[in-house]
Each structure stands twice: as C-alpha cells, then as structure tokens.
Amino acid sequence: MKFIYRRVVLKIGGEVIQDFNNTNFSNCIIHDIIREVQYLVRHGIQVSIVIGGGNLFRGATLSGLGINRVTSDYIGMLSTVINGLFLKDLFNQFSVSSCLMSSLFVNSICQQYNLEQALDCLSKSVVMIFCGGIGNPCFTTDSVACLKAIETQSEIIIKGTKVDGIYSKDPNKYKDVILYHQLNYNDVLRYEFQVMDLTAFILARDYKIPICIFNIARSGALRRILSGYNEGTIINETIKDII
Ligand code: UDP
C-alpha cells in the first residue's frame, strides 16, 4: 500500500475505550485500532494520538449537574489522563513503542508535554499519546488534536467517530441522505455540519490542515484514509463547494 501522508494525528474519543457496549475498558475496538497503528508505524507513518475522556467525565455534563465549570473541566482532563494510561498499557501489550505525555501536570505517572521530545519520539517511530488536554479548562480534546497537529506539523487530523462520515441529513432520521466524501471548510461552516467543536475546526482551517471524519469501527479504515482512498469525509480548502 502506498501512503500519501507521513505524519498524522488521530483523535479518538473516550467512548472508544468504553466500547459501544457500556462495559468500561472493554477492549475490542481499541485493540483493532492499536493493530492498525502498529501496521502504519511499521510502514513509516508517524502517528500521534489524542485521547478524549468522554467515557468518564465531560466538563459540560458535570457542570450541568452543579459542579463548578472549571473544576468539571479539570476532572474531564484527568479522565483523559486515565484513558491515556490505559492506552499506553495496551500499546505495551502489543509491543508497540509509545510515549504518553500530558499537558496537565501529573508528572508521577507520565511525562510532561514537551514538543522537542515528542518530535524526537515521532522520528524514531514511537507512537505519541497526548493526554491531559491542553492543560486548561474551557477546551475539548478536538482542540488538542488540532493544536498538536499544528505543533508537530502533521499533515492530517483523523477523527474517529461512530458514523461513516458527514451526511447531508441525519441518516438515523432520513433515507435520502448523501455521504460526502469531500467537503471544504466553508461548506462545513455554511451548512453547520457537526465535525468537531468550532474552536478546533477554525484552528484546522486557519492552519490549512485537512480533517478526516471516519467510522472508527471499520476495519482497515486508517490505512485506506492514509493511502488516499475514499473513506469517511475529508475536509480541506481545495475541494469545490457542494452547491
Ligand atoms: N478538557 C478541558 N481542556 C482541554 C481538553 C479537555 O477542559 O484542553 C475537558 C473538558 O471538560 C472535556 C473533557 O476534558 O469535556 C474530556 O474531553 P472531551 O470531551 O474532548 O472527550 P471526548 O468527548 O473526546 O471523549
């Protein structure tokens, strides 16, 4: 397989670790992802993973329950650290070299985020796992994915979801839906397609980093995306408007 991207950021939500059966830390999909990342690394792709925490705590949900918003967000960031530790251990089990770095200060359990060291790891085919968000409240891990892509000069952000990509209408409600394979940034804003949070999306647009939304449960999806096959929806600035 010939790859058209060499350095990528994969954003995975915490729910992937929870799996889709509501059993905490059930392993099936995450095992597939690790095998897929292992394949990519063996083929010379440099992979960073940004892990979410939504399977444990999201700031918005907690604050809705009456917890102070900033505290809620710190709890959310700590959730991403828990998931990061879990992910790192799974990579160890598969004998894939990885490095867990946190932007939140939790130095007794993983390294503090350091760009130079992260780039060094990537150049040595070590999978980078970024947790702890950006270390500040009021953001989501989508923004972390975009920031890490900018900082590591990655060529694409790949966001795993439960759906196959971006549809013209909700496929759960309508039958006459179109799955877009390619969109430009303006289309996404104009038609208010749900891709990622707006702060994150604007960052990717301003720094011209393509985003791919794909179904994380589809076997072999990562290698197809990175080879340029039609998988999921790719958003960048060169695609013509949809209308
Ligand atoms: N969070 C934060 N700052 C960050 C990243 C995350 O405060 O830079 C908090 C926020 O409360 C968020 C939670 O951590 O809801 C978990 O992240 P996210 O919701 O992105 O997880 P996902 O939905 O991807 O599993």
Short mmCIF file of N, CA, C and O in Angstrom, two decimals, residues 11 14 20 35 54 76 98 103 108 124 141 143 157 159 166 172 194 207 238:
data_model
loop_
_atom_site.label_atom_id
_atom_site.label_comp_id
_atom_site.label_asym_id
_atom_site.label_seq_id
_atom_site.Cartn_x
_atom_site.Cartn_y
_atom_site.Cartn_z
N LYS A 11 -7.44 11.48 16.43
CA LYS A 11 -8.22 11.85 17.62
C LYS A 11 -9.21 10.73 17.91
O LYS A 11 -10.01 10.39 17.05
N GLY A 14 -13.07 9.24 24.20
CA GLY A 14 -13.00 8.28 25.29
C GLY A 14 -13.97 7.13 25.13
O GLY A 14 -13.74 6.02 25.61
N PHE A 20 -18.67 0.20 22.68
CA PHE A 20 -20.05 0.60 22.45
C PHE A 20 -21.02 -0.23 23.28
O PHE A 20 -22.22 -0.17 23.11
N ARG A 35 -3.71 -2.39 16.57
CA ARG A 35 -3.11 -3.21 15.49
C ARG A 35 -2.92 -2.38 14.23
O ARG A 35 -1.93 -2.48 13.53
N GLY A 54 -14.44 11.39 27.42
CA GLY A 54 -15.90 11.41 27.50
C GLY A 54 -16.54 10.15 28.06
O GLY A 54 -17.69 10.19 28.50
N GLY A 76 -12.53 16.46 33.74
CA GLY A 76 -12.53 15.94 32.36
C GLY A 76 -11.11 15.68 31.87
O GLY A 76 -10.82 14.63 31.29
N SER A 98 5.53 3.37 22.54
CA SER A 98 4.70 4.57 22.62
C SER A 98 5.19 5.43 23.77
O SER A 98 5.91 4.96 24.65
N SER A 103 -0.31 17.39 29.09
CA SER A 103 -0.15 18.84 29.21
C SER A 103 -0.62 19.32 30.57
O SER A 103 -0.43 20.48 30.93
N SER A 108 4.10 12.25 38.06
CA SER A 108 4.47 10.96 38.65
C SER A 108 3.96 9.80 37.81
O SER A 108 4.39 8.67 38.01
N LYS A 124 11.52 8.57 15.68
CA LYS A 124 12.02 7.21 15.97
C LYS A 124 10.89 6.18 15.92
O LYS A 124 10.97 5.10 16.54
N THR A 141 -10.90 17.99 23.64
CA THR A 141 -9.75 17.30 23.05
C THR A 141 -9.73 17.43 21.52
O THR A 141 -8.72 17.12 20.90
N SER A 143 -9.84 20.34 20.13
CA SER A 143 -8.87 21.45 20.01
C SER A 143 -7.45 20.96 20.24
O SER A 143 -6.51 21.42 19.59
N ILE A 157 -5.51 15.54 10.28
CA ILE A 157 -6.14 15.14 11.55
C ILE A 157 -7.23 14.13 11.20
O ILE A 157 -8.09 14.41 10.36
N LYS A 159 -10.28 11.98 12.66
CA LYS A 159 -11.12 11.88 13.85
C LYS A 159 -12.05 10.67 13.75
O LYS A 159 -12.91 10.61 12.86
N ILE A 166 -19.59 12.54 7.06
CA ILE A 166 -20.57 13.63 7.17
C ILE A 166 -21.67 13.43 6.13
O ILE A 166 -21.40 13.28 4.94
N ASN A 172 -30.09 8.65 10.62
CA ASN A 172 -30.99 7.90 11.50
C ASN A 172 -32.45 8.34 11.32
O ASN A 172 -33.38 7.62 11.68
N GLN A 194 -21.82 18.89 11.78
CA GLN A 194 -21.16 18.61 13.05
C GLN A 194 -19.88 17.82 12.80
O GLN A 194 -19.92 16.63 12.53
N TYR A 207 -4.94 26.94 9.74
CA TYR A 207 -3.60 26.38 9.50
C TYR A 207 -3.61 25.37 8.35
O TYR A 207 -2.64 24.67 8.13
N THR A 238 -9.25 22.83 -0.72
CA THR A 238 -9.18 22.78 -2.18
C THR A 238 -10.43 22.19 -2.83
O THR A 238 -10.64 22.34 -4.02
#
